[in-house]
Short mmCIF file of C-alpha atoms in Angstrom, two decimals:
data_model
loop_
_atom_site.label_atom_id
_atom_site.label_comp_id
_atom_site.label_asym_id
_atom_site.label_seq_id
_atom_site.Cartn_x
_atom_site.Cartn_y
_atom_site.Cartn_z
CA UNK A 15 146.54 93.46 59.54
CA UNK A 16 143.45 91.97 58.05
CA UNK A 17 141.04 92.17 61.10
CA UNK A 18 137.80 94.34 60.79
CA UNK A 19 137.58 97.04 63.64
CA UNK A 20 134.47 94.91 64.86
CA UNK A 21 136.46 91.72 64.96
CA UNK A 22 139.37 93.56 66.73
CA UNK A 23 136.85 94.99 69.24
CA UNK A 24 135.06 91.66 69.76
CA UNK A 25 138.33 89.90 70.26
CA UNK A 26 139.84 92.27 72.71
CA UNK A 27 136.62 92.24 74.91
CA UNK A 28 136.44 88.52 75.02
CA UNK A 29 140.05 88.09 75.83
CA UNK A 30 139.63 90.45 78.61
CA UNK A 31 136.56 88.79 79.91
CA UNK A 32 138.01 85.22 79.93
CA UNK A 33 141.66 86.15 80.91
CA UNK A 34 141.42 89.42 82.79
CA UNK A 35 142.80 92.82 82.48
CA UNK A 36 146.34 91.96 82.75
CA UNK A 37 146.20 89.64 79.70
CA UNK A 38 148.01 90.65 76.61
CA UNK A 39 147.11 89.53 73.09
CA UNK A 40 148.77 89.11 69.72
CA UNK A 41 147.34 88.49 66.25
CA UNK A 42 150.09 86.47 64.34
CA UNK A 43 150.53 84.46 61.19
CA UNK A 44 148.82 85.19 57.93
CA UNK A 45 146.34 87.70 59.24
CA UNK A 46 149.29 90.01 59.79
CA UNK A 47 150.01 90.18 56.09
CA UNK A 48 147.98 92.51 54.11
CA UNK A 49 148.77 91.17 50.95
CA UNK A 50 147.55 87.64 51.80
CA UNK A 51 144.10 86.20 51.37
CA UNK A 52 141.92 83.97 53.47
CA UNK A 53 143.51 81.95 56.31
CA UNK A 54 142.61 81.41 59.86
CA UNK A 55 142.93 83.69 62.97
CA UNK A 56 146.07 82.98 64.86
CA UNK A 57 145.99 84.69 68.28
CA UNK A 58 148.14 84.33 71.41
CA UNK A 59 146.92 85.17 74.96
CA UNK A 60 149.64 85.80 77.58
CA UNK A 61 148.07 85.68 81.05
CA UNK A 62 149.16 85.32 84.73
CA UNK A 63 147.14 82.22 85.33
CA UNK A 64 148.96 79.49 87.21
CA UNK A 65 146.31 76.88 87.05
CA UNK A 66 146.50 74.85 83.47
CA UNK A 67 142.90 73.76 83.94
CA UNK A 68 141.53 77.24 84.30
CA UNK A 69 143.60 78.24 81.47
CA UNK A 70 142.12 75.55 79.22
CA UNK A 71 138.60 76.39 80.33
CA UNK A 72 139.15 80.01 79.62
CA UNK A 73 140.40 79.20 76.07
CA UNK A 74 137.55 77.08 75.46
CA UNK A 75 135.06 79.69 76.72
CA UNK A 76 136.85 82.34 74.63
CA UNK A 77 136.52 80.14 71.53
CA UNK A 78 132.95 79.25 72.23
CA UNK A 79 132.10 83.12 72.74
CA UNK A 80 133.93 84.28 69.57
CA UNK A 81 132.13 81.65 67.44
CA UNK A 82 128.92 82.74 68.51
CA UNK A 83 129.28 86.18 67.16
CA UNK A 84 128.82 87.28 63.60
CA UNK A 85 132.19 88.44 63.43
CA UNK A 86 133.67 85.16 63.86
CA UNK A 87 131.08 82.77 62.94
CA UNK A 88 132.32 80.04 60.74
CA UNK A 89 136.09 81.29 60.90
CA UNK A 90 138.85 79.02 62.10
CA UNK A 91 140.61 80.50 65.29
CA UNK A 92 143.69 79.00 66.69
CA UNK A 93 144.55 80.00 70.36
CA UNK A 94 147.98 79.77 71.75
CA UNK A 95 148.40 80.40 75.52
CA UNK A 96 151.33 81.48 77.51
CA UNK A 97 151.64 81.97 81.28
CA UNK A 98 155.06 82.73 82.47
CA UNK A 99 154.06 81.61 86.15
CA UNK A 100 153.76 78.06 84.61
CA UNK A 101 156.70 78.24 82.41
CA UNK A 102 158.86 81.19 82.24
CA UNK A 103 160.47 80.16 78.91
CA UNK A 104 158.39 80.60 75.89
CA UNK A 105 157.97 77.77 73.49
CA UNK A 106 158.97 78.53 69.83
CA UNK A 107 155.27 79.37 68.67
CA UNK A 108 154.86 81.53 71.51
CA UNK A 109 158.22 83.36 70.74
CA UNK A 110 157.14 83.67 67.19
CA UNK A 111 153.71 85.17 68.18
CA UNK A 112 155.41 87.85 70.43
CA UNK A 113 158.14 88.77 68.13
CA UNK A 114 156.43 88.73 64.65
CA UNK A 115 152.86 89.22 65.66
CA UNK A 116 150.82 92.35 66.26
CA UNK A 117 149.81 93.20 69.71
CA UNK A 118 146.37 94.43 70.30
CA UNK A 119 145.96 96.63 73.47
CA UNK A 120 143.41 95.54 75.98
#
């Protein structure tokens, strides 16, 4: 997986801060392919939030925090959210992230 140890620890800490310790995190897409070059960071956060507005606020706060770090400054980051409390059936992109992505332990 093309993620430095510092990027990994920064991402994990930020997700934990904004989505709580019960959240789960996957990196998916081109960053999971060691032979690829470049590309954005595709991440999915699964959380237990039942309020869509709070989920969006947490996502925006996560992106602001990440972009303020040297590890993600100038990088493109796409964040997909999934909360089984809002919809127990994952959408196709959420399913791909969980099935083909790499889960990072929080």
